[in-house]
Short mmCIF file of C-alpha atoms and ligand atoms in Angstrom, two decimals:
data_model
loop_
_atom_site.label_atom_id
_atom_site.label_comp_id
_atom_site.label_asym_id
_atom_site.label_seq_id
_atom_site.Cartn_x
_atom_site.Cartn_y
_atom_site.Cartn_z
CA MET A 14 7.08 32.68 23.29
CA ASN A 15 3.47 31.91 24.15
CA GLU A 16 3.15 28.16 23.56
CA LYS A 17 -0.43 28.36 22.36
CA LYS A 18 0.46 30.79 19.63
CA ALA A 19 3.24 28.49 18.41
CA THR A 20 0.68 25.79 17.55
CA PRO A 21 -1.59 26.49 14.58
CA HIS A 22 -5.23 27.10 15.50
CA ILE A 23 -6.43 24.07 13.50
CA LEU A 24 -4.44 21.75 15.77
CA HIS A 25 -5.93 23.27 18.91
CA SER A 26 -9.50 23.08 17.69
CA TYR A 27 -8.95 19.54 16.38
CA ALA A 28 -7.51 18.27 19.66
CA ALA A 29 -10.39 19.86 21.60
CA LYS A 30 -13.01 17.85 19.70
CA LYS A 31 -14.23 14.50 21.03
CA GLU A 32 -14.96 13.02 17.63
CA HIS A 33 -13.48 13.46 14.19
CA LEU A 34 -14.21 12.62 10.57
CA ILE A 35 -11.26 12.05 8.25
CA ILE A 36 -11.23 10.96 4.63
CA GLY A 37 -8.28 8.74 3.66
CA LEU A 38 -7.18 8.61 0.01
CA MET A 39 -4.89 5.98 -1.47
CA SER A 40 -3.74 5.09 -4.96
CA GLY A 41 -1.09 2.39 -5.05
CA THR A 42 1.48 0.79 -7.35
CA SER A 43 -1.13 -1.24 -9.25
CA LEU A 44 -2.20 2.06 -10.90
CA ASP A 45 -5.77 0.74 -10.80
CA GLY A 46 -7.56 3.73 -9.26
CA VAL A 47 -8.31 5.68 -6.09
CA ASP A 48 -9.63 4.19 -2.84
CA ALA A 49 -11.38 6.70 -0.57
CA VAL A 50 -12.63 5.93 2.93
CA LEU A 51 -14.53 7.98 5.48
CA VAL A 52 -13.37 7.20 9.01
CA HIS A 53 -15.12 8.27 12.21
CA ILE A 54 -12.82 8.59 15.21
CA THR A 55 -13.98 8.85 18.81
CA GLN A 56 -11.83 9.44 21.86
CA SER A 57 -14.05 7.98 24.53
CA GLY A 58 -12.53 4.98 26.30
CA GLY A 59 -9.45 4.83 24.05
CA GLU A 60 -9.41 5.70 20.37
CA GLN A 61 -12.01 3.96 18.21
CA PHE A 62 -11.80 4.03 14.43
CA THR A 63 -14.99 3.19 12.53
CA LEU A 64 -15.16 2.92 8.76
CA LYS A 65 -18.27 4.79 7.60
CA HIS A 66 -17.94 4.38 3.85
CA HIS A 67 -15.59 3.15 1.11
CA TYR A 68 -15.67 4.49 -2.44
CA TYR A 69 -13.48 3.31 -5.32
CA LEU A 70 -12.83 5.37 -8.44
CA PRO A 71 -11.05 3.35 -11.15
CA TYR A 72 -8.69 5.24 -13.45
CA SER A 73 -9.54 5.51 -17.12
CA LYS A 74 -7.15 3.88 -19.61
CA GLY A 75 -5.77 7.33 -20.49
CA MET A 76 -5.07 8.22 -16.85
CA ARG A 77 -3.41 4.89 -16.17
CA GLU A 78 -1.14 5.41 -19.17
CA LYS A 79 -0.21 8.94 -18.04
CA ILE A 80 0.88 7.70 -14.60
CA SER A 81 2.57 4.62 -15.99
CA ARG A 82 4.72 6.80 -18.31
CA VAL A 83 5.75 9.05 -15.45
CA CYS A 84 6.88 6.03 -13.38
CA ARG A 85 9.10 4.79 -16.20
CA VAL A 86 12.69 5.95 -16.52
CA PRO A 87 14.05 7.44 -18.78
CA SER A 88 10.86 8.20 -20.71
CA SER A 89 9.27 10.61 -18.22
CA HIS A 90 9.64 14.33 -18.74
CA VAL A 91 9.20 17.03 -16.16
CA ASN A 92 6.18 18.52 -17.97
CA GLU A 93 4.43 15.13 -17.86
CA ILE A 94 5.22 14.81 -14.14
CA LEU A 95 3.72 18.25 -13.60
CA ASP A 96 0.55 17.35 -15.54
CA VAL A 97 0.01 14.24 -13.40
CA HIS A 98 0.78 16.18 -10.20
CA PHE A 99 -2.01 18.69 -10.84
CA GLY A 100 -4.32 16.49 -12.95
CA LEU A 101 -4.44 13.72 -10.35
CA SER A 102 -5.97 16.09 -7.78
CA HIS A 103 -9.12 16.20 -9.94
CA TRP A 104 -9.42 12.40 -9.66
CA TYR A 105 -8.90 12.63 -5.91
CA ALA A 106 -11.52 15.40 -5.64
CA LYS A 107 -14.00 13.31 -7.66
CA ALA A 108 -13.40 10.35 -5.34
CA VAL A 109 -13.96 12.57 -2.26
CA ASN A 110 -17.07 14.24 -3.63
CA ASN A 111 -18.63 10.93 -4.71
CA LEU A 112 -17.80 9.41 -1.32
CA LEU A 113 -19.62 12.32 0.34
CA ILE A 114 -22.65 11.99 -1.95
CA GLU A 115 -22.91 8.23 -1.36
CA SER A 116 -22.41 8.48 2.41
CA GLY A 117 -24.65 11.52 2.88
CA TYR A 118 -22.02 13.59 4.73
CA LYS A 119 -21.35 17.27 3.96
CA ALA A 120 -17.88 18.65 3.23
CA THR A 121 -18.25 21.03 6.18
CA SER A 122 -18.49 18.07 8.59
CA ILE A 123 -15.12 16.62 7.48
CA ASP A 124 -12.05 17.62 9.50
CA ALA A 125 -9.47 16.78 6.83
CA ILE A 126 -8.54 14.70 3.82
CA SER A 127 -5.47 12.51 4.32
CA MET A 128 -3.94 12.15 0.88
CA HIS A 129 -1.16 9.64 0.34
CA GLY A 130 -0.61 10.63 -3.29
CA GLN A 131 0.69 8.50 -6.14
CA THR A 132 4.21 7.24 -5.58
CA VAL A 133 6.21 7.65 -8.78
CA TRP A 134 9.67 7.32 -7.30
CA HIS A 135 10.95 6.12 -3.95
CA SER A 136 14.65 6.28 -3.21
CA PRO A 137 15.56 5.27 0.35
CA VAL A 138 19.14 4.36 -0.61
CA ALA A 139 21.47 7.38 -0.47
CA THR A 140 22.66 8.77 -3.80
CA PRO A 141 25.79 10.99 -3.83
CA PHE A 142 24.79 14.65 -4.06
CA PRO A 143 26.83 17.89 -4.19
CA GLY A 144 25.93 19.56 -0.88
CA PRO A 145 26.84 23.08 0.27
CA ASP A 146 29.56 21.57 2.51
CA GLY A 147 30.75 18.86 0.15
CA GLU A 148 29.21 15.66 -1.19
CA PHE A 149 26.59 13.88 0.89
CA GLY A 150 24.06 11.07 0.39
CA VAL A 151 20.57 12.22 -0.53
CA THR A 152 17.43 10.10 -0.08
CA GLY A 153 13.91 11.03 -1.13
CA THR A 154 10.43 10.02 -2.15
CA LEU A 155 7.94 11.54 -4.57
CA GLN A 156 4.17 11.23 -4.29
CA LEU A 157 2.22 13.18 -6.88
CA GLY A 158 -1.12 14.90 -6.34
CA ASN A 159 -1.24 18.62 -5.54
CA ALA A 160 -2.71 19.32 -2.11
CA SER A 161 -3.78 22.91 -2.81
CA VAL A 162 -5.82 21.91 -5.85
CA LEU A 163 -7.52 19.14 -3.88
CA ALA A 164 -8.24 21.49 -0.94
CA LYS A 165 -9.77 24.06 -3.28
CA LEU A 166 -11.85 21.52 -5.24
CA THR A 167 -13.31 20.00 -2.07
CA ASP A 168 -13.22 22.90 0.40
CA ILE A 169 -11.61 20.59 2.96
CA PRO A 170 -8.10 20.92 4.51
CA VAL A 171 -5.62 18.35 3.18
CA ILE A 172 -2.76 16.54 4.90
CA SER A 173 -0.23 15.13 2.46
CA ASP A 174 3.42 14.11 1.96
CA PHE A 175 3.52 11.66 4.87
CA ARG A 176 6.75 9.91 3.95
CA SER A 177 9.17 12.86 3.80
CA ALA A 178 9.29 13.61 7.54
CA ASP A 179 10.34 10.04 8.32
CA MET A 180 13.07 10.23 5.67
CA ALA A 181 14.23 13.57 7.03
CA VAL A 182 15.20 11.76 10.24
CA GLY A 183 16.99 8.91 8.49
CA GLY A 184 14.03 6.55 7.93
CA GLU A 185 13.11 4.72 4.72
CA GLY A 186 9.76 6.57 4.64
CA ALA A 187 8.08 3.16 4.42
CA PRO A 188 6.24 1.14 5.45
CA LEU A 189 3.86 3.46 7.29
CA ALA A 190 0.72 1.29 7.47
CA PRO A 191 1.99 -0.96 10.34
CA TYR A 192 1.04 1.56 13.03
CA SER A 193 -2.62 1.51 11.97
CA ASP A 194 -2.49 -2.26 11.36
CA PHE A 195 -1.59 -2.48 15.03
CA MET A 196 -4.46 -0.17 16.00
CA MET A 197 -6.98 -2.04 13.84
CA PHE A 198 -5.90 -5.68 13.98
CA GLY A 199 -3.49 -6.10 16.92
CA SER A 200 -4.57 -8.90 19.30
CA THR A 201 -3.64 -9.90 22.82
CA GLN A 202 -4.95 -13.42 22.08
CA GLU A 203 -2.98 -14.45 19.00
CA GLY A 204 -0.14 -13.53 16.65
CA ARG A 205 -1.29 -12.19 13.26
CA ILE A 206 0.21 -11.24 9.93
CA ILE A 207 -1.48 -8.54 7.86
CA GLN A 208 -0.58 -9.44 4.26
CA ASN A 209 -1.26 -6.69 1.76
CA ILE A 210 -1.37 -7.85 -1.85
CA GLY A 211 -1.45 -4.79 -4.06
CA GLY A 212 1.00 -4.35 -6.93
CA ILE A 213 3.66 -5.49 -4.45
CA GLY A 214 3.16 -7.81 -1.48
CA ASN A 215 3.97 -6.63 2.01
CA ALA A 216 3.55 -8.14 5.44
CA THR A 217 3.06 -6.52 8.85
CA VAL A 218 3.83 -8.91 11.70
CA LEU A 219 1.73 -8.28 14.80
CA PRO A 220 3.01 -10.64 17.50
CA LYS A 221 0.51 -11.54 20.24
CA GLY A 222 0.32 -8.77 22.86
CA ASP A 223 0.15 -5.02 22.96
CA GLN A 224 3.78 -4.09 22.37
CA GLN A 225 4.26 -1.66 19.49
CA SER A 226 7.99 -2.28 19.76
CA SER A 227 7.70 -5.89 18.55
CA ILE A 228 5.93 -5.02 15.27
CA PHE A 229 7.91 -5.41 12.08
CA ALA A 230 7.09 -5.24 8.38
CA PHE A 231 8.69 -5.85 5.00
CA ASP A 232 7.92 -6.40 1.32
CA THR A 233 7.48 -10.10 0.55
CA GLY A 234 7.99 -9.61 -3.23
CA PRO A 235 5.53 -9.21 -6.09
CA GLY A 236 1.81 -8.90 -5.38
CA ASN A 237 -0.57 -8.86 -8.35
CA MET A 238 1.86 -7.05 -10.61
CA ILE A 239 3.08 -10.03 -12.68
CA ILE A 240 -0.39 -11.60 -12.94
CA ASP A 241 -1.89 -8.24 -14.04
CA GLU A 242 0.78 -7.68 -16.68
CA ILE A 243 0.43 -11.19 -18.19
CA VAL A 244 -3.38 -10.88 -18.36
CA SER A 245 -3.23 -7.32 -19.79
CA LEU A 246 -0.71 -8.32 -22.48
CA HIS A 247 -2.61 -11.44 -23.52
CA THR A 248 -6.02 -9.73 -23.68
CA ASN A 249 -4.64 -6.56 -25.30
CA MET A 250 -5.75 -4.58 -22.22
CA GLU A 251 -9.34 -5.86 -22.48
CA GLN A 252 -8.86 -7.46 -19.06
CA LEU A 253 -6.46 -5.90 -16.53
CA TYR A 254 -6.36 -8.66 -13.88
CA ASP A 255 -7.38 -12.24 -13.27
CA ASP A 256 -10.89 -11.73 -11.94
CA GLU A 257 -11.33 -13.86 -8.78
CA GLY A 258 -8.36 -15.94 -9.96
CA LYS A 259 -10.50 -17.83 -12.50
CA ILE A 260 -7.79 -18.03 -15.19
CA GLY A 261 -5.16 -19.15 -12.68
CA LYS A 262 -7.53 -21.79 -11.31
CA SER A 263 -7.96 -23.35 -14.76
CA GLY A 264 -4.20 -23.57 -15.42
CA LYS A 265 -1.42 -25.92 -14.33
CA VAL A 266 1.42 -24.68 -12.09
CA GLU A 267 4.97 -25.29 -13.35
CA GLU A 268 7.22 -25.56 -10.28
CA GLY A 269 10.37 -25.38 -12.45
CA VAL A 270 9.58 -21.76 -13.33
CA ILE A 271 8.94 -20.93 -9.68
CA GLU A 272 12.21 -22.54 -8.54
CA HIS A 273 14.09 -20.52 -11.16
CA PHE A 274 12.73 -17.15 -10.03
CA MET A 275 12.98 -18.00 -6.30
CA LYS A 276 16.79 -17.99 -6.78
CA ASP A 277 16.72 -14.19 -6.70
CA PRO A 278 18.91 -13.00 -3.77
CA TYR A 279 15.99 -10.83 -2.55
CA TYR A 280 14.35 -13.95 -1.07
CA LYS A 281 17.53 -14.80 0.89
CA LYS A 282 17.80 -11.32 2.40
CA SER A 283 16.50 -10.78 5.95
CA PRO A 284 14.07 -7.92 6.61
CA PRO A 285 13.94 -4.95 6.58
CA LYS A 286 13.69 -4.96 2.80
CA SER A 287 11.52 -3.39 0.14
CA THR A 288 10.94 -3.72 -3.58
CA GLY A 289 8.77 -2.07 -6.23
CA ARG A 290 7.57 -1.54 -9.77
CA GLU A 291 11.22 -0.90 -10.69
CA VAL A 292 11.85 -4.66 -10.16
CA TYR A 293 8.58 -6.42 -11.05
CA GLY A 294 7.39 -4.18 -13.90
CA LYS A 295 7.11 -4.90 -17.60
CA ASP A 296 10.71 -6.14 -18.09
CA PHE A 297 10.43 -8.76 -15.35
CA THR A 298 7.13 -10.04 -16.72
CA GLN A 299 8.67 -10.39 -20.19
CA THR A 300 11.42 -12.59 -18.71
CA PHE A 301 8.78 -14.57 -16.79
CA ILE A 302 6.73 -15.19 -19.94
CA GLU A 303 9.87 -16.29 -21.82
CA LYS A 304 10.65 -18.80 -19.06
CA CYS A 305 7.07 -20.13 -19.26
CA GLY A 306 7.63 -20.48 -23.02
CA GLU A 307 10.61 -22.81 -22.37
CA TYR A 308 8.15 -25.16 -20.63
CA ASN A 309 5.54 -24.73 -23.41
CA LEU A 310 3.00 -23.34 -20.96
CA SER A 311 -0.38 -22.10 -22.17
CA PHE A 312 -1.70 -18.65 -21.18
CA SER A 313 -3.70 -20.07 -18.25
CA ASP A 314 -0.72 -22.20 -17.11
CA CYS A 315 1.41 -19.06 -17.18
CA VAL A 316 -1.15 -17.15 -15.05
CA ALA A 317 -1.41 -20.13 -12.66
CA THR A 318 2.38 -20.23 -12.35
CA ALA A 319 2.64 -16.46 -11.75
CA THR A 320 -0.05 -16.78 -9.06
CA ALA A 321 1.79 -19.68 -7.42
CA PHE A 322 5.07 -17.71 -7.60
CA THR A 323 3.47 -14.82 -5.67
CA ALA A 324 2.08 -17.33 -3.13
CA GLN A 325 5.50 -18.96 -2.82
CA THR A 326 7.30 -15.64 -2.16
CA ILE A 327 4.79 -14.94 0.64
CA ALA A 328 4.93 -18.41 2.24
CA HIS A 329 8.73 -18.52 1.93
CA SER A 330 9.08 -15.14 3.70
CA TYR A 331 6.97 -16.37 6.59
CA LYS A 332 8.85 -19.67 6.93
CA GLU A 333 12.25 -17.99 6.81
CA TYR A 334 11.75 -14.76 8.72
CA ILE A 335 8.57 -14.90 10.82
CA LEU A 336 7.49 -18.39 11.91
CA PRO A 337 10.84 -19.38 13.50
CA ARG A 338 10.51 -16.39 15.86
CA TYR A 339 6.78 -15.84 16.42
CA SER A 340 3.71 -17.95 16.91
CA ILE A 341 1.20 -16.90 14.25
CA SER A 342 -2.44 -18.06 14.19
CA LYS A 343 -3.90 -15.96 11.37
CA VAL A 344 -2.95 -14.30 8.12
CA LEU A 345 -5.34 -11.47 7.25
CA VAL A 346 -5.02 -10.70 3.56
CA CYS A 347 -5.91 -7.24 2.24
CA GLY A 348 -5.48 -5.30 -1.00
CA GLY A 349 -6.98 -6.35 -4.33
CA GLY A 350 -5.18 -9.72 -4.15
CA ALA A 351 -7.66 -10.70 -1.42
CA LEU A 352 -10.24 -10.98 -4.22
CA ASN A 353 -8.15 -13.61 -6.04
CA SER A 354 -9.35 -16.83 -4.40
CA THR A 355 -6.86 -18.98 -6.32
CA LEU A 356 -4.02 -16.93 -4.82
CA LEU A 357 -5.51 -17.24 -1.33
CA GLU A 358 -5.82 -21.05 -1.72
CA MET A 359 -2.23 -21.31 -2.93
CA ILE A 360 -0.95 -19.31 0.06
CA GLN A 361 -2.94 -21.53 2.43
CA GLN A 362 -1.59 -24.72 0.78
CA ARG A 363 1.98 -23.52 1.22
CA LEU A 364 1.66 -22.73 4.95
CA PRO A 365 1.37 -25.01 8.01
CA LYS A 366 -2.26 -26.13 8.45
CA GLU A 367 -2.70 -24.51 11.87
CA ILE A 368 -2.34 -21.03 10.31
CA GLU A 369 -5.65 -19.75 8.99
CA VAL A 370 -5.58 -17.55 5.86
CA THR A 371 -8.54 -15.18 5.76
CA THR A 372 -9.21 -11.61 4.58
CA ILE A 373 -9.75 -8.33 6.42
CA SER A 374 -13.31 -8.18 5.09
CA ALA A 375 -14.03 -10.81 7.76
CA TYR A 376 -13.13 -8.00 10.21
CA GLY A 377 -15.46 -5.44 8.64
CA ILE A 378 -12.87 -3.59 6.53
CA PRO A 379 -13.21 -3.82 2.73
CA ASP A 380 -10.22 -5.66 1.20
CA GLN A 381 -9.10 -2.59 -0.73
CA GLY A 382 -9.82 -0.11 2.07
CA ARG A 383 -6.99 -0.88 4.48
CA GLU A 384 -4.34 1.46 3.12
CA ALA A 385 -6.71 4.43 2.72
CA MET A 386 -7.84 3.74 6.28
CA ALA A 387 -4.23 3.63 7.45
CA PHE A 388 -3.62 7.08 6.03
CA ALA A 389 -6.82 8.44 7.58
CA ILE A 390 -5.52 7.23 10.95
CA MET A 391 -2.07 8.71 10.24
CA GLY A 392 -3.62 12.07 9.32
CA HIS A 393 -5.51 11.99 12.62
CA ARG A 394 -2.23 11.42 14.49
CA SER A 395 -0.65 14.35 12.67
CA LEU A 396 -3.53 16.67 13.54
CA LEU A 397 -3.07 15.69 17.18
CA GLY A 398 0.62 16.53 16.80
CA GLU A 399 1.58 12.90 17.46
CA PRO A 400 4.15 10.79 15.62
CA GLY A 401 2.90 8.31 12.99
CA ASN A 402 6.09 6.37 12.19
CA LEU A 403 7.40 3.29 14.01
CA VAL A 404 11.17 3.72 14.18
CA LEU A 405 11.90 -0.01 14.31
CA VAL A 406 9.91 -0.44 11.09
CA THR A 407 11.21 2.51 9.03
CA GLY A 408 14.66 2.81 10.59
CA ALA A 409 14.14 6.48 11.49
CA ARG A 410 16.25 7.93 14.30
CA VAL A 411 13.22 9.31 16.16
CA PRO A 412 9.41 9.17 16.00
CA VAL A 413 8.12 12.22 14.10
CA VAL A 414 4.84 13.93 13.28
CA LEU A 415 4.19 13.17 9.59
CA GLY A 416 2.74 15.24 6.80
CA THR A 417 2.08 18.74 5.59
CA ILE A 418 -1.17 20.59 6.24
CA THR A 419 -2.80 22.62 3.45
CA LEU A 420 -5.70 24.77 4.57
N1 LIG B 7 -12.03 -9.09 -8.50
C1 LIG B 7 -10.70 -9.22 -8.46
N2 LIG B 7 -10.13 -10.44 -8.64
C2 LIG B 7 -8.80 -10.60 -8.61
N3 LIG B 7 -7.92 -9.58 -8.44
C3 LIG B 7 -8.42 -8.34 -8.26
C4 LIG B 7 -9.82 -8.10 -8.26
N4 LIG B 7 -10.02 -6.75 -8.08
C5 LIG B 7 -8.80 -6.21 -7.96
N5 LIG B 7 -7.82 -7.15 -8.07
C6 LIG B 7 -6.38 -6.95 -8.04
O1 LIG B 7 -6.06 -5.93 -7.13
C7 LIG B 7 -5.24 -4.93 -7.73
C8 LIG B 7 -5.47 -3.62 -7.05
O2 LIG B 7 -5.21 -3.80 -5.70
P1 LIG B 7 -4.84 -2.61 -4.73
O3 LIG B 7 -4.92 -3.13 -3.35
O4 LIG B 7 -5.65 -1.41 -5.08
O5 LIG B 7 -3.32 -2.37 -5.10
P2 LIG B 7 -2.44 -1.04 -5.06
O6 LIG B 7 -2.36 -0.67 -3.61
O7 LIG B 7 -1.14 -1.46 -5.64
O8 LIG B 7 -3.18 -0.03 -5.89
C9 LIG B 7 -5.63 -4.99 -9.18
O9 LIG B 7 -4.59 -4.50 -9.99
C10 LIG B 7 -5.86 -6.48 -9.38
O10 LIG B 7 -4.65 -7.15 -9.59
MG1 LIG B 8 -5.15 0.47 -5.86
#
């Protein structure tokens, strides 16, 4: 067979170009909204990724509730999942179109949209399944957001479903951001940790040097999820998070509560490991609030203690699983948690003084833009026909090209 014909035309024309424009779209476990970034990629003298614009579209209360219901078992129904799958694409399209208006770029100049989608279920642990040749273990992941609807609403090709290909070759389908963390923040001068604090906290360890093979990543535990839930419950959804950590700053930390929840076996488990909304959702927060009640903590004390618990899970992970093996000079925090200065101070206090805790905004990337940027970079890799997974991070058998292209 003629090799050229075997490769879709879009891949040929993409690879032939010297510069590219990709829009990355991310909506994470916090269910707060959609982050959209426009990334300019040039090939001259090694790949350069430049963030041109970041646009954030917060979800309405109604939209947040729709997604939240779908994530909850057993209350979600297949018709509700379908509604979110197609309805979400309109939010994504709005984010893309507003990003284009604000940045002054035309849809025709954009090569592709890289859409992560909204994770509603992630199941990397095999579940018994009746296969055609007898029972086998099935793994899977589900990100909602219909690519065809988004492509039609924006008139731009869409790359989506990044995690499935990694799972198809035995990987956990996550985390996928470490490759682009390496491209954006890797240093030959010093060891760094990229600490994302979204709904969940996760760390990418970038040891000093240029070896992709030494990168590893894992979930440290909760991110903002417990803090958000306590604040939302107390304010009857008037406030959805602790803005800049002001409530936490005014409260007193109760170490007894932290010690109690640090007994969870998750914190004694070595990486690779991952956690999610399934663990730190509403039920966990209820238990946390009850424990705070045993110590007669006020609302602000409870928020302060939840903030310190998140900081402790992060510092503990470093001390147990990273610092004994690697020399680390900087922690670059990203995700919405980077805007909570009380949380940042608490992380710094719990780490050795020589490690500097800062945020990725100091490196020119908006705190909430990193994941959208990671998926823009991953989409670029896919359009070049190059793998986007790191097998030592996801556990996949082989590196694979990720995603599905919708024209
Ligand atoms: N100004 C702020 N002060 C403190 N926390 C904030 C602020 N803005 C956003 N956040 C936190 O960041 C979260 C969203 O972070 P994000 O990185 O988008 O997470 P995810 O990837 O899970 O969607 C919010 O739910 C909130 O907890
Ligand atoms: Mg978000």
